[in-house]
Amino acid sequence: MLRITPLLIASVLAAAATPASAATIFSQDFSSGLGAKESVVSNVAGSWGVHNGFLGHSAEYSPNERSLYIADLGLNAYENIDFTFDLTEYTERSYDYVTWFTGHYDAAGALVFNTFGQITQGYGTGSGSYKFNLAALERDQLFGFRFTSDHAIQYAGVQIDNLQINGIRSGPPIDLPSTPAVPEPATWAMMIVGFALVGGVVRRRSGSADCVTA
């Protein structure tokens, strides 16, 4: 017979309340090109794309370039999202820059995005590893980078590499049923507490009924 004690209830509730740890949502080093969930697009015929294990330019970038990298990752199923990447730039200071964004496609198929930040270096080669967190920002379906320029004077552009996105699952993937086939550990814990409490109530009622009958 299962005995319900305050210690048992506290232990189960504590287990249910334990925060989930972040897991890797997506990782890409561009060594094998783009995956099925990724795409690149540009408003100019230029060098933007995946080249020799990196995303970016293989040659000088173009005047008034607007180039995108988009990954459809279903980020609206996650929270506390952060991402890291390596970046090398050779651009004009304050005029040409890289931004990252999340977004989605509207009913007409047009890209709607929210720009979260930008990096400008320029006037020489600048490189480094960057890490950013999207926890306080609106979650959306897509993740991407945008390169923007006003004009180019023999500048080589940007190279992005070793992209990794981490987060905590907050809901089912958008392409799966809303109810998971296998309950999460927290769900099991709450079910156990519920069954135990119901069993206790049933036993108390049964005992009371026996006393009245006697």
PDB file of N, CA and C in Angstrom, residues 99-148:
ATOM      1  N   THR A  99      23.532  41.739 -39.320  1.00  0.00           N
ATOM      2  CA  THR A  99      22.510  41.671 -38.276  1.00  0.00           C
ATOM      3  C   THR A  99      22.002  40.247 -38.186  1.00  0.00           C
ATOM      4  N   TRP A 100      21.476  39.876 -37.008  1.00  0.00           N
ATOM      5  CA  TRP A 100      20.814  38.584 -36.862  1.00  0.00           C
ATOM      6  C   TRP A 100      19.351  38.840 -36.536  1.00  0.00           C
ATOM      7  N   PHE A 101      18.500  37.890 -36.864  1.00  0.00           N
ATOM      8  CA  PHE A 101      17.070  38.111 -36.710  1.00  0.00           C
ATOM      9  C   PHE A 101      16.335  36.795 -36.489  1.00  0.00           C
ATOM     10  N   THR A 102      15.111  36.892 -35.985  1.00  0.00           N
ATOM     11  CA  THR A 102      14.153  35.803 -36.069  1.00  0.00           C
ATOM     12  C   THR A 102      12.974  36.308 -36.894  1.00  0.00           C
ATOM     13  N   GLY A 103      12.162  35.403 -37.391  1.00  0.00           N
ATOM     14  CA  GLY A 103      11.051  35.826 -38.227  1.00  0.00           C
ATOM     15  C   GLY A 103      10.146  34.674 -38.615  1.00  0.00           C
ATOM     16  N   HIS A 104       9.264  34.960 -39.538  1.00  0.00           N
ATOM     17  CA  HIS A 104       8.328  33.956 -40.036  1.00  0.00           C
ATOM     18  C   HIS A 104       7.838  34.408 -41.415  1.00  0.00           C
ATOM     19  N   TYR A 105       7.123  33.517 -42.087  1.00  0.00           N
ATOM     20  CA  TYR A 105       6.505  33.849 -43.371  1.00  0.00           C
ATOM     21  C   TYR A 105       5.033  34.175 -43.145  1.00  0.00           C
ATOM     22  N   ASP A 106       4.556  35.243 -43.746  1.00  0.00           N
ATOM     23  CA  ASP A 106       3.144  35.589 -43.600  1.00  0.00           C
ATOM     24  C   ASP A 106       2.296  34.773 -44.572  1.00  0.00           C
ATOM     25  N   ALA A 107       0.993  35.036 -44.582  1.00  0.00           N
ATOM     26  CA  ALA A 107       0.072  34.247 -45.395  1.00  0.00           C
ATOM     27  C   ALA A 107       0.385  34.340 -46.884  1.00  0.00           C
ATOM     28  N   ALA A 108       1.017  35.430 -47.294  1.00  0.00           N
ATOM     29  CA  ALA A 108       1.355  35.608 -48.701  1.00  0.00           C
ATOM     30  C   ALA A 108       2.732  35.050 -49.042  1.00  0.00           C
ATOM     31  N   GLY A 109       3.404  34.479 -48.047  1.00  0.00           N
ATOM     32  CA  GLY A 109       4.720  33.908 -48.299  1.00  0.00           C
ATOM     33  C   GLY A 109       5.861  34.890 -48.178  1.00  0.00           C
ATOM     34  N   ALA A 110       5.584  36.110 -47.699  1.00  0.00           N
ATOM     35  CA  ALA A 110       6.630  37.115 -47.536  1.00  0.00           C
ATOM     36  C   ALA A 110       7.318  36.941 -46.177  1.00  0.00           C
ATOM     37  N   LEU A 111       8.609  37.211 -46.137  1.00  0.00           N
ATOM     38  CA  LEU A 111       9.386  37.081 -44.911  1.00  0.00           C
ATOM     39  C   LEU A 111       9.149  38.284 -44.018  1.00  0.00           C
ATOM     40  N   VAL A 112       8.745  38.024 -42.779  1.00  0.00           N
ATOM     41  CA  VAL A 112       8.585  39.057 -41.749  1.00  0.00           C
ATOM     42  C   VAL A 112       9.610  38.766 -40.673  1.00  0.00           C
ATOM     43  N   PHE A 113      10.495  39.725 -40.378  1.00  0.00           N
ATOM     44  CA  PHE A 113      11.540  39.431 -39.402  1.00  0.00           C
ATOM     45  C   PHE A 113      11.727  40.576 -38.425  1.00  0.00           C
ATOM     46  N   ASN A 114      12.281  40.205 -37.276  1.00  0.00           N
ATOM     47  CA  ASN A 114      12.615  41.141 -36.215  1.00  0.00           C
ATOM     48  C   ASN A 114      14.134  41.177 -36.090  1.00  0.00           C
ATOM     49  N   THR A 115      14.733  42.340 -36.287  1.00  0.00           N
ATOM     50  CA  THR A 115      16.178  42.461 -36.185  1.00  0.00           C
ATOM     51  C   THR A 115      16.556  42.682 -34.723  1.00  0.00           C
ATOM     52  N   PHE A 116      17.503  41.887 -34.238  1.00  0.00           N
ATOM     53  CA  PHE A 116      17.849  41.925 -32.829  1.00  0.00           C
ATOM     54  C   PHE A 116      19.175  42.605 -32.531  1.00  0.00           C
ATOM     55  N   GLY A 117      20.010  42.810 -33.488  1.00  0.00           N
ATOM     56  CA  GLY A 117      21.284  43.440 -33.191  1.00  0.00           C
ATOM     57  C   GLY A 117      22.160  43.448 -34.415  1.00  0.00           C
ATOM     58  N   GLN A 118      23.246  44.184 -34.338  1.00  0.00           N
ATOM     59  CA  GLN A 118      24.142  44.237 -35.479  1.00  0.00           C
ATOM     60  C   GLN A 118      25.582  44.354 -35.008  1.00  0.00           C
ATOM     61  N   ILE A 119      26.482  43.958 -35.893  1.00  0.00           N
ATOM     62  CA  ILE A 119      27.907  44.032 -35.629  1.00  0.00           C
ATOM     63  C   ILE A 119      28.554  44.764 -36.798  1.00  0.00           C
ATOM     64  N   THR A 120      29.331  45.781 -36.491  1.00  0.00           N
ATOM     65  CA  THR A 120      30.142  46.438 -37.512  1.00  0.00           C
ATOM     66  C   THR A 120      31.580  46.484 -37.030  1.00  0.00           C
ATOM     67  N   GLN A 121      32.478  46.165 -37.903  1.00  0.00           N
ATOM     68  CA  GLN A 121      33.903  46.302 -37.581  1.00  0.00           C
ATOM     69  C   GLN A 121      34.540  47.131 -38.690  1.00  0.00           C
ATOM     70  N   GLY A 122      35.156  46.482 -39.653  1.00  0.00           N
ATOM     71  CA  GLY A 122      35.562  47.181 -40.850  1.00  0.00           C
ATOM     72  C   GLY A 122      36.896  47.899 -40.770  1.00  0.00           C
ATOM     73  N   TYR A 123      37.287  48.483 -41.929  1.00  0.00           N
ATOM     74  CA  TYR A 123      38.586  49.130 -42.095  1.00  0.00           C
ATOM     75  C   TYR A 123      39.702  48.198 -41.644  1.00  0.00           C
ATOM     76  N   GLY A 124      39.725  47.008 -42.224  1.00  0.00           N
ATOM     77  CA  GLY A 124      40.691  46.002 -41.830  1.00  0.00           C
ATOM     78  C   GLY A 124      39.948  44.756 -41.404  1.00  0.00           C
ATOM     79  N   THR A 125      40.672  43.718 -41.137  1.00  0.00           N
ATOM     80  CA  THR A 125      40.053  42.453 -40.769  1.00  0.00           C
ATOM     81  C   THR A 125      39.765  42.417 -39.275  1.00  0.00           C
ATOM     82  N   GLY A 126      38.520  42.170 -38.940  1.00  0.00           N
ATOM     83  CA  GLY A 126      38.137  41.962 -37.550  1.00  0.00           C
ATOM     84  C   GLY A 126      37.533  40.580 -37.425  1.00  0.00           C
ATOM     85  N   SER A 127      37.863  39.845 -36.377  1.00  0.00           N
ATOM     86  CA  SER A 127      37.323  38.494 -36.215  1.00  0.00           C
ATOM     87  C   SER A 127      37.144  38.198 -34.740  1.00  0.00           C
ATOM     88  N   GLY A 128      36.230  37.280 -34.458  1.00  0.00           N
ATOM     89  CA  GLY A 128      35.998  36.886 -33.082  1.00  0.00           C
ATOM     90  C   GLY A 128      34.840  35.928 -32.971  1.00  0.00           C
ATOM     91  N   SER A 129      34.659  35.389 -31.765  1.00  0.00           N
ATOM     92  CA  SER A 129      33.528  34.515 -31.451  1.00  0.00           C
ATOM     93  C   SER A 129      32.501  35.317 -30.661  1.00  0.00           C
ATOM     94  N   TYR A 130      31.233  35.121 -30.979  1.00  0.00           N
ATOM     95  CA  TYR A 130      30.172  35.904 -30.366  1.00  0.00           C
ATOM     96  C   TYR A 130      29.115  34.972 -29.787  1.00  0.00           C
ATOM     97  N   LYS A 131      28.503  35.421 -28.694  1.00  0.00           N
ATOM     98  CA  LYS A 131      27.400  34.681 -28.084  1.00  0.00           C
ATOM     99  C   LYS A 131      26.324  35.674 -27.682  1.00  0.00           C
ATOM    100  N   PHE A 132      25.081  35.363 -28.042  1.00  0.00           N
ATOM    101  CA  PHE A 132      23.963  36.227 -27.739  1.00  0.00           C
ATOM    102  C   PHE A 132      22.798  35.383 -27.225  1.00  0.00           C
ATOM    103  N   ASN A 133      21.945  36.016 -26.418  1.00  0.00           N
ATOM    104  CA  ASN A 133      20.789  35.340 -25.841  1.00  0.00           C
ATOM    105  C   ASN A 133      19.513  36.029 -26.306  1.00  0.00           C
ATOM    106  N   LEU A 134      18.515  35.224 -26.660  1.00  0.00           N
ATOM    107  CA  LEU A 134      17.245  35.755 -27.141  1.00  0.00           C
ATOM    108  C   LEU A 134      16.131  35.599 -26.117  1.00  0.00           C
ATOM    109  N   ALA A 135      16.473  35.330 -24.846  1.00  0.00           N
ATOM    110  CA  ALA A 135      15.466  34.987 -23.845  1.00  0.00           C
ATOM    111  C   ALA A 135      14.443  36.095 -23.652  1.00  0.00           C
ATOM    112  N   ALA A 136      14.869  37.341 -23.714  1.00  0.00           N
ATOM    113  CA  ALA A 136      13.954  38.451 -23.454  1.00  0.00           C
ATOM    114  C   ALA A 136      13.262  38.955 -24.708  1.00  0.00           C
ATOM    115  N   LEU A 137      13.485  38.293 -25.823  1.00  0.00           N
ATOM    116  CA  LEU A 137      12.969  38.759 -27.093  1.00  0.00           C
ATOM    117  C   LEU A 137      11.904  37.808 -27.622  1.00  0.00           C
ATOM    118  N   GLU A 138      11.136  38.295 -28.577  1.00  0.00           N
ATOM    119  CA  GLU A 138      10.048  37.488 -29.144  1.00  0.00           C
ATOM    120  C   GLU A 138      10.586  36.253 -29.849  1.00  0.00           C
ATOM    121  N   ARG A 139      10.042  35.085 -29.500  1.00  0.00           N
ATOM    122  CA  ARG A 139      10.430  33.857 -30.190  1.00  0.00           C
ATOM    123  C   ARG A 139       9.645  33.750 -31.502  1.00  0.00           C
ATOM    124  N   ASP A 140      10.272  33.180 -32.496  1.00  0.00           N
ATOM    125  CA  ASP A 140       9.641  33.081 -33.799  1.00  0.00           C
ATOM    126  C   ASP A 140      10.116  31.810 -34.487  1.00  0.00           C
ATOM    127  N   GLN A 141       9.654  31.574 -35.688  1.00  0.00           N
ATOM    128  CA  GLN A 141       9.914  30.314 -36.379  1.00  0.00           C
ATOM    129  C   GLN A 141      11.323  30.244 -36.976  1.00  0.00           C
ATOM    130  N   LEU A 142      11.781  31.345 -37.569  1.00  0.00           N
ATOM    131  CA  LEU A 142      13.012  31.356 -38.335  1.00  0.00           C
ATOM    132  C   LEU A 142      14.149  32.042 -37.582  1.00  0.00           C
ATOM    133  N   PHE A 143      15.373  31.676 -37.968  1.00  0.00           N
ATOM    134  CA  PHE A 143      16.567  32.367 -37.479  1.00  0.00           C
ATOM    135  C   PHE A 143      17.433  32.686 -38.692  1.00  0.00           C
ATOM    136  N   GLY A 144      18.113  33.835 -38.650  1.00  0.00           N
ATOM    137  CA  GLY A 144      18.959  34.137 -39.792  1.00  0.00           C
ATOM    138  C   GLY A 144      19.934  35.263 -39.561  1.00  0.00           C
ATOM    139  N   PHE A 145      20.785  35.460 -40.556  1.00  0.00           N
ATOM    140  CA  PHE A 145      21.712  36.579 -40.619  1.00  0.00           C
ATOM    141  C   PHE A 145      21.392  37.409 -41.856  1.00  0.00           C
ATOM    142  N   ARG A 146      21.637  38.720 -41.749  1.00  0.00           N
ATOM    143  CA  ARG A 146      21.465  39.604 -42.897  1.00  0.00           C
ATOM    144  C   ARG A 146      22.719  40.455 -43.054  1.00  0.00           C
ATOM    145  N   PHE A 147      23.251  40.496 -44.256  1.00  0.00           N
ATOM    146  CA  PHE A 147      24.368  41.385 -44.564  1.00  0.00           C
ATOM    147  C   PHE A 147      23.842  42.552 -45.393  1.00  0.00           C
ATOM    148  N   THR A 148      24.214  43.768 -45.001  1.00  0.00           N
ATOM    149  CA  THR A 148      23.740  44.970 -45.674  1.00  0.00           C
ATOM    150  C   THR A 148      24.921  45.876 -45.990  1.00  0.00           C
TER     151      THR A 148
END
